[in-house]
Amino acid sequence: MSTYDLILTDVSAVLGHDGASDDPVAVDIGVKDGKIVALEAGLPHDQADRVVGAGGKVAFPGVVDGHQHWGIYNPLPVDAYSESRASAQGGVTTALTYMRTGQYYLNKGGPYADFFPEVLAQTDGKAVIDYAFHLAPMSKQHIGEIPSLVADHGVTSFKIFMFYGSHGLHGRSDDQSSFLMTPPDERYDYAHFEFVMRGIEAARQQHPELADIISLSLHCETAEIMSAYTKIVEEEGTLTGLEAYHASRPPHSEGLAVSIASYLAHATGLPTINLLHLTSQAAVEAALTMAKAFPHIDFRREVTIGHLLADCHHAPIGGKVNPPLRPREDVEALWGHVLAGEIDWVVSDHACCKDEKKFGEDRDDVFLAKSGFGGAEYLLAGMITEGQRRGLSLGAVARLTATNPARRYGLGGTKGALAVGLDADIALVDLDKSWTVRAAESVSAQEYSPLEGFDMTAAVTDVFLRGEQIVTDGVVTETAGGKYLSRPTS
């Protein structure tokens, strides 16, 4: 019997774990039974079933994309197939995708005891990468199900969409109960958010051994501010496109929501809070202020690759997303916080929305367009391209795209770094390959990209999931093999 199933040789590895060099280290990577079993130069090739020469490329930990949305606009099994393949193209080997009851997704309400097994059944055998789910407690009944979701299904992360107070997915909503498919006598409001926090903290108390990985993520925008400013922008009629959408959901709406969420976390005693897709200087300033005000809360701060690469003045309406793309000064401010170590991870917020669904009858009316777009294909390459230009180390890229989200979300026992004992999830990157984003070259079902024409200086060429090669020379070569991850993994 061979010592190794695979040896990856002629490679420099960005290890990603604590104490590792921020620079690539020349090693061979030995793999057995899907795990990394050796990281050292000169492994004996005759002891491996297969030897793959990396040609001097740099190995990164497979990306753990902590924020995706499968099944929001397309049937869940379809998205699990096509968008997991697009993710693999970008070096993503694990996706954590948000799921809730209500309109979109499975388009049904009811208890998660019925809903979530259907989610698992519809994705089983469809994905080319590993995956897990964050769930949103939309009703009082769901709050009561949190302990069983943790114990029975390994779901350890939950979500609140703060703007759903009086907004739908794309704009104003006068019939919240029908949109969210919640009981008519319940409200999805600040009181509900408080009770969700108390329910999650109760689950942490019931499972003290899991307390560090049971967390709540929040989409921080304030419905009342957005409703008022949307009306102002539409009545004035001077702004169009993504500039209008940015003005209709202003940055201080984010900052206010961050502050409210943070105080509720303090009041309820829930210390594990993730502030999602912060888009602006105002939002990050609020998040940092709250961290100082409540040092006992373990805040984590997330930004998306879209908000780090695109801005509202140059992207087409296809770049409509919640929260919106911001002006270039906010993009630069986000990068300043990334470089200062004040952002914990970077994600794609991948939500495939085909052209025919994205746009309304008037393709120039941003308020009729659907929100969200794909982008996992460009996450690792985009971080390396822009990060290197700005002086971000490759080690920091690995931590932001893999190590940090894996640990927070209960995947650190198997994912997030190149280390002996962890899954052999590896993305090979050519740091000297220049290319231009063309949506037509993506295997995503989405036919366009707000990043169309963006010039990259690094390319993901080959990807391994648990030692199995799923991308070869930039082409996705497997059709399935991804597994649902019950957390924590070990």
CSV table of C-alpha atoms in Angstrom, one decimal:
chain,number,residue,atom,x,y,z
A,1,MET,CA,0.0,0.0,0.0
A,2,SER,CA,1.3,3.4,-0.9
A,3,THR,CA,2.2,5.9,1.8
A,4,TYR,CA,0.4,8.7,-0.2
A,5,ASP,CA,-2.6,8.8,-2.5
A,6,LEU,CA,-1.2,12.1,-3.9
A,7,ILE,CA,1.9,14.2,-3.7
A,8,LEU,CA,1.7,17.7,-4.9
A,9,THR,CA,5.2,18.8,-5.8
A,10,ASP,CA,7.0,21.9,-7.2
A,11,VAL,CA,4.7,24.1,-5.1
A,12,SER,CA,5.0,26.9,-2.6
A,13,ALA,CA,2.3,26.8,0.1
A,14,VAL,CA,0.6,29.6,1.9
A,15,LEU,CA,-0.2,27.7,5.1
A,16,GLY,CA,-2.7,30.0,6.7
A,17,HIS,CA,-2.5,28.6,10.3
A,18,ASP,CA,-1.3,30.4,13.4
A,19,GLY,CA,2.4,31.1,13.5
A,20,ALA,CA,2.8,30.3,9.8
A,21,SER,CA,4.8,32.5,7.5
A,22,ASP,CA,2.9,35.1,5.5
A,23,ASP,CA,5.1,34.2,2.6
A,24,PRO,CA,4.8,31.0,0.6
A,25,VAL,CA,6.9,28.0,1.8
A,26,ALA,CA,8.5,25.5,-0.6
A,27,VAL,CA,7.1,22.1,0.4
A,28,ASP,CA,5.6,19.0,-1.1
A,29,ILE,CA,2.1,18.2,0.0
A,30,GLY,CA,1.4,14.6,0.8
A,31,VAL,CA,-2.3,13.4,0.9
A,32,LYS,CA,-3.8,10.2,2.2
A,33,ASP,CA,-7.5,9.4,2.5
A,34,GLY,CA,-8.5,13.0,1.8
A,35,LYS,CA,-6.3,14.5,4.5
A,36,ILE,CA,-2.9,16.3,4.4
A,37,VAL,CA,-0.5,13.9,6.0
A,38,ALA,CA,2.9,15.6,5.1
A,39,LEU,CA,4.1,19.1,4.4
A,40,GLU,CA,7.8,18.9,3.7
A,41,ALA,CA,10.3,19.2,0.9
A,42,GLY,CA,11.5,16.1,-0.9
A,43,LEU,CA,8.7,13.6,-0.3
A,44,PRO,CA,9.6,10.3,-2.0
A,45,HIS,CA,7.6,10.3,-5.2
A,46,ASP,CA,7.7,6.5,-5.5
A,47,GLN,CA,5.6,6.2,-2.4
A,48,ALA,CA,2.6,8.0,-4.0
A,49,ASP,CA,-0.1,6.6,-6.3
A,50,ARG,CA,-0.2,9.9,-8.1
A,51,VAL,CA,2.3,12.8,-8.3
A,52,VAL,CA,1.1,16.2,-9.6
A,53,GLY,CA,3.7,18.8,-10.5
A,54,ALA,CA,2.4,22.3,-9.7
A,55,GLY,CA,4.9,24.0,-11.9
A,56,GLY,CA,6.0,26.5,-9.3
A,57,LYS,CA,2.5,27.7,-8.5
A,58,VAL,CA,1.3,28.8,-5.1
A,59,ALA,CA,-1.0,26.6,-3.0
A,60,PHE,CA,-3.6,28.3,-0.9
A,61,PRO,CA,-6.1,26.7,1.5
A,62,GLY,CA,-9.3,26.0,-0.4
A,63,VAL,CA,-11.5,29.1,0.1
A,64,VAL,CA,-14.2,28.8,2.8
A,65,ASP,CA,-16.7,31.2,1.4
A,66,GLY,CA,-18.8,32.2,4.4
A,67,HIS,CA,-21.6,33.9,2.5
A,68,GLN,CA,-23.5,32.5,-0.5
A,69,HIS,CA,-27.1,32.1,-1.5
A,70,TRP,CA,-28.1,28.9,-3.3
A,71,GLY,CA,-31.6,28.6,-4.5
A,72,ILE,CA,-32.7,32.2,-4.1
A,73,TYR,CA,-33.6,32.8,-7.8
A,74,ASN,CA,-33.1,29.4,-9.3
A,75,PRO,CA,-34.3,26.0,-8.0
A,76,LEU,CA,-32.1,24.9,-5.2
A,77,PRO,CA,-30.8,21.7,-6.8
A,78,VAL,CA,-29.9,23.7,-10.0
A,79,ASP,CA,-28.0,26.3,-8.0
A,80,ALA,CA,-26.3,23.7,-5.9
A,81,TYR,CA,-24.9,22.2,-9.1
A,82,SER,CA,-24.1,25.2,-11.3
A,83,GLU,CA,-23.0,27.7,-8.6
A,84,SER,CA,-20.9,25.2,-6.7
A,85,ARG,CA,-19.0,24.6,-10.0
A,86,ALA,CA,-18.6,28.4,-10.4
A,87,SER,CA,-17.3,28.5,-6.8
A,88,ALA,CA,-14.8,25.8,-7.6
A,89,GLN,CA,-13.5,27.8,-10.5
A,90,GLY,CA,-12.6,30.5,-8.0
A,91,GLY,CA,-10.8,28.2,-5.6
A,92,VAL,CA,-13.8,27.8,-3.2
A,93,THR,CA,-13.9,24.3,-1.7
A,94,THR,CA,-16.5,25.0,1.0
A,95,ALA,CA,-19.5,27.3,0.7
A,96,LEU,CA,-21.7,28.4,3.6
A,97,THR,CA,-25.0,29.4,2.1
A,98,TYR,CA,-27.9,31.3,3.8
A,99,MET,CA,-31.3,29.8,3.8
A,100,ARG,CA,-34.7,30.9,5.2
A,101,THR,CA,-38.4,30.2,4.9
A,102,GLY,CA,-40.7,32.6,3.0
A,103,GLN,CA,-40.7,33.8,-0.6
A,104,TYR,CA,-37.7,32.8,-2.7
A,105,TYR,CA,-35.6,29.8,-1.7
A,106,LEU,CA,-38.1,27.0,-1.4
A,107,ASN,CA,-41.1,29.4,-1.3
A,108,LYS,CA,-42.7,27.9,1.7
A,109,GLY,CA,-43.0,28.6,5.4
A,110,GLY,CA,-43.5,26.2,8.4
A,111,PRO,CA,-41.1,24.7,10.9
A,112,TYR,CA,-37.5,24.0,10.1
A,113,ALA,CA,-38.1,20.4,11.3
A,114,ASP,CA,-39.9,20.0,7.9
A,115,PHE,CA,-38.1,22.6,5.9
A,116,PHE,CA,-34.5,21.8,6.5
A,117,PRO,CA,-34.5,18.1,5.7
A,118,GLU,CA,-36.0,19.1,2.3
A,119,VAL,CA,-33.1,21.5,1.8
A,120,LEU,CA,-30.6,18.7,2.5
A,121,ALA,CA,-32.5,16.3,0.2
A,122,GLN,CA,-32.5,18.8,-2.7
A,123,THR,CA,-28.8,19.5,-2.4
A,124,ASP,CA,-27.6,16.0,-1.8
A,125,GLY,CA,-25.3,14.7,-4.6
A,126,LYS,CA,-25.6,18.0,-6.5
A,127,ALA,CA,-22.6,20.1,-5.4
A,128,VAL,CA,-19.0,19.8,-6.5
A,129,ILE,CA,-17.7,21.4,-3.3
A,130,ASP,CA,-18.5,20.9,0.4
A,131,TYR,CA,-21.2,23.0,1.9
A,132,ALA,CA,-23.1,24.0,5.0
A,133,PHE,CA,-26.1,26.2,5.8
A,134,HIS,CA,-26.8,29.3,7.9
A,135,LEU,CA,-30.5,29.4,8.9
A,136,ALA,CA,-32.6,32.5,9.7
A,137,PRO,CA,-35.2,32.1,12.5
A,138,MET,CA,-38.1,34.0,11.0
A,139,SER,CA,-40.8,33.1,13.5
A,140,LYS,CA,-41.3,32.4,17.2
A,141,GLN,CA,-41.5,28.7,16.3
A,142,HIS,CA,-38.1,28.8,14.6
A,143,ILE,CA,-36.5,30.3,17.7
A,144,GLY,CA,-37.7,27.3,19.7
A,145,GLU,CA,-36.1,25.0,17.1
A,146,ILE,CA,-32.6,26.4,17.5
A,147,PRO,CA,-31.3,23.8,20.0
A,148,SER,CA,-32.5,20.9,17.8
A,149,LEU,CA,-31.0,22.5,14.7
A,150,VAL,CA,-27.7,22.6,16.5
A,151,ALA,CA,-27.9,19.1,18.0
A,152,ASP,CA,-29.6,17.2,15.2
A,153,HIS,CA,-28.3,18.9,12.0
A,154,GLY,CA,-25.0,20.6,13.1
A,155,VAL,CA,-26.3,24.1,12.2
A,156,THR,CA,-24.4,26.4,14.4
A,157,SER,CA,-24.8,29.8,12.6
A,158,PHE,CA,-28.0,31.8,12.3
A,159,LYS,CA,-29.0,35.1,10.6
A,160,ILE,CA,-31.2,38.2,11.0
A,161,PHE,CA,-32.2,40.3,8.0
A,162,MET,CA,-32.7,43.6,9.8
A,163,PHE,CA,-34.1,45.5,6.8
A,164,TYR,CA,-37.1,43.1,6.4
A,165,GLY,CA,-38.9,45.2,9.0
A,166,SER,CA,-40.7,47.0,6.3
A,167,HIS,CA,-38.8,46.0,3.2
A,168,GLY,CA,-38.8,43.0,0.9
A,169,LEU,CA,-35.8,41.6,-0.9
A,170,HIS,CA,-35.8,44.3,-3.5
A,171,GLY,CA,-37.6,47.3,-2.0
A,172,ARG,CA,-40.7,48.3,0.0
A,173,SER,CA,-43.1,45.6,1.1
A,174,ASP,CA,-46.5,46.4,2.6
A,175,ASP,CA,-47.4,42.8,3.4
A,176,GLN,CA,-44.5,41.5,5.5
A,177,SER,CA,-46.4,38.4,6.7
A,178,SER,CA,-47.1,37.2,3.2
A,179,PHE,CA,-43.5,37.9,2.0
A,180,LEU,CA,-41.9,36.1,5.0
A,181,MET,CA,-44.7,33.5,5.3
A,182,THR,CA,-44.8,34.0,9.0
A,183,PRO,CA,-47.9,33.9,11.3
A,184,PRO,CA,-50.1,37.0,10.8
A,185,ASP,CA,-50.0,37.9,14.5
A,186,GLU,CA,-46.2,38.0,14.6
A,187,ARG,CA,-43.8,40.8,13.5
A,188,TYR,CA,-40.3,40.5,12.2
A,189,ASP,CA,-39.0,43.5,14.1
A,190,TYR,CA,-36.5,44.6,16.8
A,191,ALA,CA,-38.4,42.6,19.4
A,192,HIS,CA,-38.1,39.5,17.3
A,193,PHE,CA,-34.4,40.2,16.8
A,194,GLU,CA,-34.0,40.4,20.6
A,195,PHE,CA,-35.8,37.1,21.1
A,196,VAL,CA,-33.6,35.4,18.4
A,197,MET,CA,-30.5,36.5,20.3
A,198,ARG,CA,-31.9,35.1,23.5
A,199,GLY,CA,-32.7,31.9,21.8
A,200,ILE,CA,-29.2,31.5,20.4
A,201,GLU,CA,-27.7,32.4,23.7
A,202,ALA,CA,-29.9,29.7,25.3
A,203,ALA,CA,-28.6,27.2,22.8
A,204,ARG,CA,-25.0,28.2,23.7
A,205,GLN,CA,-25.8,27.6,27.4
A,206,GLN,CA,-27.2,24.2,26.5
A,207,HIS,CA,-24.1,23.3,24.4
A,208,PRO,CA,-21.2,24.9,26.3
A,209,GLU,CA,-18.7,22.7,24.3
A,210,LEU,CA,-20.0,24.4,21.1
A,211,ALA,CA,-20.5,27.9,22.5
A,212,ASP,CA,-17.6,29.5,20.6
A,213,ILE,CA,-19.0,28.4,17.2
A,214,ILE,CA,-22.7,29.1,17.8
A,215,SER,CA,-23.1,32.6,16.4
A,216,LEU,CA,-25.5,35.1,14.9
A,217,SER,CA,-24.9,37.0,11.7
A,218,LEU,CA,-26.8,40.2,10.9
A,219,HIS,CA,-27.6,42.0,7.7
A,220,CYS,CA,-27.4,45.6,9.1
A,221,GLU,CA,-29.6,48.1,7.3
A,222,THR,CA,-32.4,50.1,8.9
A,223,ALA,CA,-35.8,49.7,7.1
A,224,GLU,CA,-37.2,53.1,8.2
A,225,ILE,CA,-34.2,55.0,6.9
A,226,MET,CA,-34.3,53.1,3.6
A,227,SER,CA,-38.0,53.7,3.1
A,228,ALA,CA,-37.7,57.4,3.7
A,229,TYR,CA,-34.6,57.9,1.5
A,230,THR,CA,-36.0,55.7,-1.3
A,231,LYS,CA,-39.0,58.0,-1.5
A,232,ILE,CA,-36.8,61.1,-1.6
A,233,VAL,CA,-34.6,59.7,-4.4
A,234,GLU,CA,-37.5,58.6,-6.5
A,235,GLU,CA,-39.3,61.9,-6.1
A,236,GLU,CA,-36.2,64.0,-6.8
A,237,GLY,CA,-35.4,61.9,-9.9
A,238,THR,CA,-31.9,63.4,-10.4
A,239,LEU,CA,-30.0,60.2,-9.7
A,240,THR,CA,-30.1,57.0,-11.7
A,241,GLY,CA,-28.6,53.5,-11.7
A,242,LEU,CA,-26.5,52.3,-8.8
A,243,GLU,CA,-25.9,55.9,-7.6
A,244,ALA,CA,-29.6,56.2,-7.0
A,245,TYR,CA,-29.7,52.9,-5.2
A,246,HIS,CA,-26.7,53.9,-3.0
A,247,ALA,CA,-28.5,57.1,-2.1
A,248,SER,CA,-31.7,55.3,-1.3
A,249,ARG,CA,-30.0,53.0,1.2
A,250,PRO,CA,-27.5,55.4,2.7
A,251,PRO,CA,-24.4,54.3,4.7
A,252,HIS,CA,-25.7,55.8,7.9
A,253,SER,CA,-28.6,53.3,7.6
A,254,GLU,CA,-25.9,50.6,8.0
A,255,GLY,CA,-24.2,52.4,10.9
A,256,LEU,CA,-27.4,52.8,12.8
A,257,ALA,CA,-28.4,49.1,12.3
A,258,VAL,CA,-24.9,48.0,13.4
A,259,SER,CA,-25.3,50.1,16.6
A,260,ILE,CA,-28.8,48.7,17.3
A,261,ALA,CA,-27.7,45.1,16.7
A,262,SER,CA,-24.7,45.6,18.9
A,263,TYR,CA,-26.6,46.9,21.8
A,264,LEU,CA,-29.2,44.1,21.6
A,265,ALA,CA,-26.3,41.7,21.7
A,266,HIS,CA,-25.1,43.4,24.9
A,267,ALA,CA,-28.6,43.4,26.4
A,268,THR,CA,-29.2,39.7,25.7
A,269,GLY,CA,-25.7,38.5,26.6
A,270,LEU,CA,-25.0,37.0,23.2
A,271,PRO,CA,-21.3,37.4,22.6
A,272,THR,CA,-20.8,35.8,19.2
A,273,ILE,CA,-21.9,38.4,16.6
A,274,ASN,CA,-21.0,38.5,12.9
A,275,LEU,CA,-21.6,41.9,11.1
A,276,LEU,CA,-22.2,41.0,7.5
A,277,HIS,CA,-21.1,42.7,4.3
A,278,LEU,CA,-20.1,46.0,5.7
A,279,THR,CA,-19.9,48.4,2.7
A,280,SER,CA,-18.9,51.8,3.9
A,281,GLN,CA,-16.7,53.8,6.2
A,282,ALA,CA,-19.8,54.7,8.2
A,283,ALA,CA,-20.6,51.0,8.7
A,284,VAL,CA,-17.1,49.9,9.7
A,285,GLU,CA,-16.7,53.0,12.0
A,286,ALA,CA,-19.9,52.0,13.8
A,287,ALA,CA,-18.7,48.4,14.1
A,288,LEU,CA,-15.4,49.4,15.5
A,289,THR,CA,-17.1,51.9,17.9
A,290,MET,CA,-19.4,49.1,19.2
A,291,ALA,CA,-16.4,46.8,19.7
A,292,LYS,CA,-14.9,49.4,22.0
A,293,ALA,CA,-18.2,50.0,23.8
A,294,PHE,CA,-18.9,46.3,24.3
A,295,PRO,CA,-15.5,44.6,24.6
A,296,HIS,CA,-17.2,41.5,26.0
A,297,ILE,CA,-18.9,40.9,22.6
A,298,ASP,CA,-16.8,38.9,20.1
A,299,PHE,CA,-17.6,40.9,17.0
A,300,ARG,CA,-16.5,39.6,13.6
A,301,ARG,CA,-16.6,42.0,10.6
A,302,GLU,CA,-17.2,40.8,7.0
A,303,VAL,CA,-16.8,42.5,3.6
A,304,THR,CA,-17.5,41.2,0.1
A,305,ILE,CA,-15.2,41.0,-2.9
A,306,GLY,CA,-17.8,42.9,-4.9
A,307,HIS,CA,-17.6,45.9,-2.5
A,308,LEU,CA,-13.8,45.7,-2.6
A,309,LEU,CA,-13.6,45.8,-6.4
A,310,ALA,CA,-16.6,47.7,-7.8
A,311,ASP,CA,-18.2,51.0,-7.0
A,312,CYS,CA,-21.6,52.6,-7.7
A,313,HIS,CA,-20.2,55.1,-10.2
A,314,HIS,CA,-18.9,52.6,-12.7
A,315,ALA,CA,-20.8,49.3,-12.3
A,316,PRO,CA,-23.9,48.6,-14.4
A,317,ILE,CA,-27.4,48.1,-12.9
A,318,GLY,CA,-26.6,44.4,-12.8
A,319,GLY,CA,-24.5,45.3,-9.8
A,320,LYS,CA,-27.5,46.0,-7.7
A,321,VAL,CA,-27.0,44.3,-4.3
A,322,ASN,CA,-28.0,44.8,-0.7
A,323,PRO,CA,-26.4,46.7,0.9
A,324,PRO,CA,-25.5,48.7,-2.3
A,325,LEU,CA,-22.2,49.2,-4.0
A,326,ARG,CA,-20.8,52.5,-2.7
A,327,PRO,CA,-18.7,55.3,-4.1
A,328,ARG,CA,-15.0,54.8,-4.6
A,329,GLU,CA,-14.1,56.6,-1.3
A,330,ASP,CA,-15.9,53.9,0.6
A,331,VAL,CA,-14.1,51.2,-1.4
A,332,GLU,CA,-10.8,52.8,-0.5
A,333,ALA,CA,-11.9,53.0,3.2
A,334,LEU,CA,-12.8,49.3,3.2
A,335,TRP,CA,-9.3,48.5,1.9
A,336,GLY,CA,-7.8,50.6,4.6
A,337,HIS,CA,-9.6,48.6,7.2
A,338,VAL,CA,-8.6,45.3,5.6
A,339,LEU,CA,-4.9,46.4,5.6
A,340,ALA,CA,-5.3,47.5,9.3
A,341,GLY,CA,-6.5,44.0,10.2
A,342,GLU,CA,-9.9,45.3,11.2
A,343,ILE,CA,-11.9,43.0,8.8
A,344,ASP,CA,-12.1,39.3,9.7
A,345,TRP,CA,-13.1,37.7,6.4
A,346,VAL,CA,-13.9,38.4,2.8
A,347,VAL,CA,-16.8,36.6,1.0
A,348,SER,CA,-18.6,36.5,-2.3
A,349,ASP,CA,-22.2,36.9,-1.2
A,350,HIS,CA,-22.8,34.8,-4.4
A,351,ALA,CA,-26.4,34.9,-5.5
A,352,CYS,CA,-26.9,33.8,-9.1
A,353,CYS,CA,-29.6,35.9,-10.8
A,354,LYS,CA,-30.1,35.3,-14.5
A,355,ASP,CA,-30.5,38.2,-16.9
A,356,GLU,CA,-34.2,37.5,-17.4
A,357,LYS,CA,-34.9,37.6,-13.7
A,358,LYS,CA,-32.5,40.4,-12.8
A,359,PHE,CA,-34.1,43.2,-14.8
A,360,GLY,CA,-37.6,44.6,-14.7
A,361,GLU,CA,-39.7,45.9,-17.7
A,362,ASP,CA,-37.5,49.0,-17.8
A,363,ARG,CA,-33.8,47.7,-17.8
A,364,ASP,CA,-32.7,51.2,-16.8
A,365,ASP,CA,-34.8,51.4,-13.6
A,366,VAL,CA,-32.6,50.2,-10.7
A,367,PHE,CA,-35.6,50.0,-8.4
A,368,LEU,CA,-37.2,47.4,-10.6
A,369,ALA,CA,-34.1,45.2,-10.8
A,370,LYS,CA,-33.6,42.2,-8.5
A,371,SER,CA,-30.8,42.4,-5.8
A,372,GLY,CA,-27.8,40.2,-5.8
A,373,PHE,CA,-25.2,38.7,-8.2
A,374,GLY,CA,-22.6,36.0,-8.4
A,375,GLY,CA,-18.9,36.4,-7.9
A,376,ALA,CA,-17.4,33.4,-6.1
A,377,GLU,CA,-15.4,32.8,-9.3
A,378,TYR,CA,-13.4,36.0,-8.6
A,379,LEU,CA,-13.0,35.9,-4.8
A,380,LEU,CA,-9.5,34.5,-4.4
A,381,ALA,CA,-8.0,36.0,-7.6
A,382,GLY,CA,-9.6,39.3,-6.8
A,383,MET,CA,-8.2,39.4,-3.3
A,384,ILE,CA,-4.7,38.5,-4.5
A,385,THR,CA,-4.8,41.0,-7.4
A,386,GLU,CA,-6.0,44.0,-5.4
A,387,GLY,CA,-4.3,42.8,-2.2
A,388,GLN,CA,-0.8,42.5,-3.6
A,389,ARG,CA,-1.2,45.9,-5.3
A,390,ARG,CA,-1.9,47.4,-1.9
A,391,GLY,CA,0.7,45.5,0.1
A,392,LEU,CA,-1.6,42.8,1.6
A,393,SER,CA,0.4,39.6,2.4
A,394,LEU,CA,-0.5,36.3,0.9
A,395,GLY,CA,-0.8,34.9,4.4
A,396,ALA,CA,-3.4,37.6,5.2
A,397,VAL,CA,-5.3,36.6,2.0
A,398,ALA,CA,-5.4,33.0,3.2
A,399,ARG,CA,-6.7,34.0,6.6
A,400,LEU,CA,-9.3,36.3,5.2
A,401,THR,CA,-10.6,33.8,2.7
A,402,ALA,CA,-10.3,30.5,4.5
A,403,THR,CA,-8.8,30.3,8.0
A,404,ASN,CA,-10.9,32.9,9.9
A,405,PRO,CA,-14.4,32.0,8.5
A,406,ALA,CA,-13.6,28.2,9.0
A,407,ARG,CA,-12.8,28.7,12.6
A,408,ARG,CA,-15.8,31.0,13.4
A,409,TYR,CA,-18.3,28.7,11.7
A,410,GLY,CA,-17.2,25.4,13.3
A,411,LEU,CA,-15.1,24.1,10.3
A,412,GLY,CA,-11.7,24.6,11.8
A,413,GLY,CA,-11.3,21.0,12.6
A,414,THR,CA,-11.1,20.1,8.9
A,415,LYS,CA,-11.0,23.3,6.8
A,416,GLY,CA,-9.3,26.6,6.5
A,417,ALA,CA,-5.5,26.0,6.4
A,418,LEU,CA,-2.9,23.8,4.9
A,419,ALA,CA,-1.9,21.7,7.9
A,420,VAL,CA,-1.3,18.0,8.7
A,421,GLY,CA,-4.6,16.5,9.7
A,422,LEU,CA,-6.9,18.8,7.8
A,423,ASP,CA,-8.7,18.1,4.6
A,424,ALA,CA,-6.6,18.4,1.5
A,425,ASP,CA,-8.6,21.3,0.1
A,426,ILE,CA,-6.1,23.2,-2.0
A,427,ALA,CA,-6.3,26.0,-4.6
A,428,LEU,CA,-3.3,26.4,-6.9
A,429,VAL,CA,-2.7,30.0,-8.1
A,430,ASP,CA,-0.6,31.3,-10.9
A,431,LEU,CA,0.6,34.6,-9.5
A,432,ASP,CA,2.0,35.7,-12.9
A,433,LYS,CA,-1.1,35.1,-15.1
A,434,SER,CA,-3.0,38.2,-16.2
A,435,TRP,CA,-6.5,37.9,-17.5
A,436,THR,CA,-9.7,39.8,-17.8
A,437,VAL,CA,-13.1,39.0,-16.2
A,438,ARG,CA,-15.5,37.8,-18.9
A,439,ALA,CA,-18.8,36.4,-17.6
A,440,ALA,CA,-19.0,34.1,-20.7
A,441,GLU,CA,-16.0,32.2,-19.3
A,442,SER,CA,-17.8,31.4,-16.0
A,443,VAL,CA,-19.7,28.2,-15.6
A,444,SER,CA,-22.2,30.0,-13.4
A,445,ALA,CA,-25.7,30.1,-14.8
A,446,GLN,CA,-25.5,33.9,-14.6
A,447,GLU,CA,-24.8,35.5,-18.0
A,448,TYR,CA,-23.3,38.8,-16.8
A,449,SER,CA,-21.0,40.2,-14.1
A,450,PRO,CA,-20.7,43.7,-12.6
A,451,LEU,CA,-16.9,43.0,-12.7
A,452,GLU,CA,-16.9,42.5,-16.5
A,453,GLY,CA,-13.6,43.8,-17.9
A,454,PHE,CA,-11.8,43.9,-14.5
A,455,ASP,CA,-8.2,43.0,-15.0
A,456,MET,CA,-6.7,40.3,-12.8
A,457,THR,CA,-3.0,39.6,-12.2
A,458,ALA,CA,-3.5,36.1,-10.6
A,459,ALA,CA,-5.5,33.1,-11.7
A,460,VAL,CA,-6.8,29.9,-9.9
A,461,THR,CA,-5.7,27.1,-12.2
A,462,ASP,CA,-6.2,23.8,-10.2
A,463,VAL,CA,-8.4,22.9,-7.2
A,464,PHE,CA,-8.4,19.8,-5.0
A,465,LEU,CA,-11.3,18.9,-2.6
A,466,ARG,CA,-10.2,16.4,0.0
A,467,GLY,CA,-7.4,15.4,-2.4
A,468,GLU,CA,-9.6,14.9,-5.4
A,469,GLN,CA,-8.8,17.3,-8.3
A,470,ILE,CA,-12.0,19.1,-9.2
A,471,VAL,CA,-10.5,21.9,-11.4
A,472,THR,CA,-7.7,21.2,-13.9
A,473,ASP,CA,-6.1,24.0,-15.9
A,474,GLY,CA,-9.0,26.2,-15.1
A,475,VAL,CA,-11.7,23.7,-16.1
A,476,VAL,CA,-14.1,22.2,-13.6
A,477,THR,CA,-13.5,18.5,-14.2
A,478,GLU,CA,-15.9,16.9,-11.6
A,479,THR,CA,-19.7,17.0,-11.5
A,480,ALA,CA,-20.4,16.0,-7.8
A,481,GLY,CA,-18.6,14.8,-4.7
A,482,GLY,CA,-19.4,17.7,-2.4
A,483,LYS,CA,-20.7,16.8,1.1
A,484,TYR,CA,-23.0,18.5,3.6
A,485,LEU,CA,-20.9,19.5,6.6
A,486,SER,CA,-22.5,19.0,10.0
A,487,ARG,CA,-20.7,21.3,12.4
A,488,PRO,CA,-18.4,21.2,14.2
A,489,THR,CA,-16.3,19.1,11.8
A,490,SER,CA,-13.3,17.0,13.0
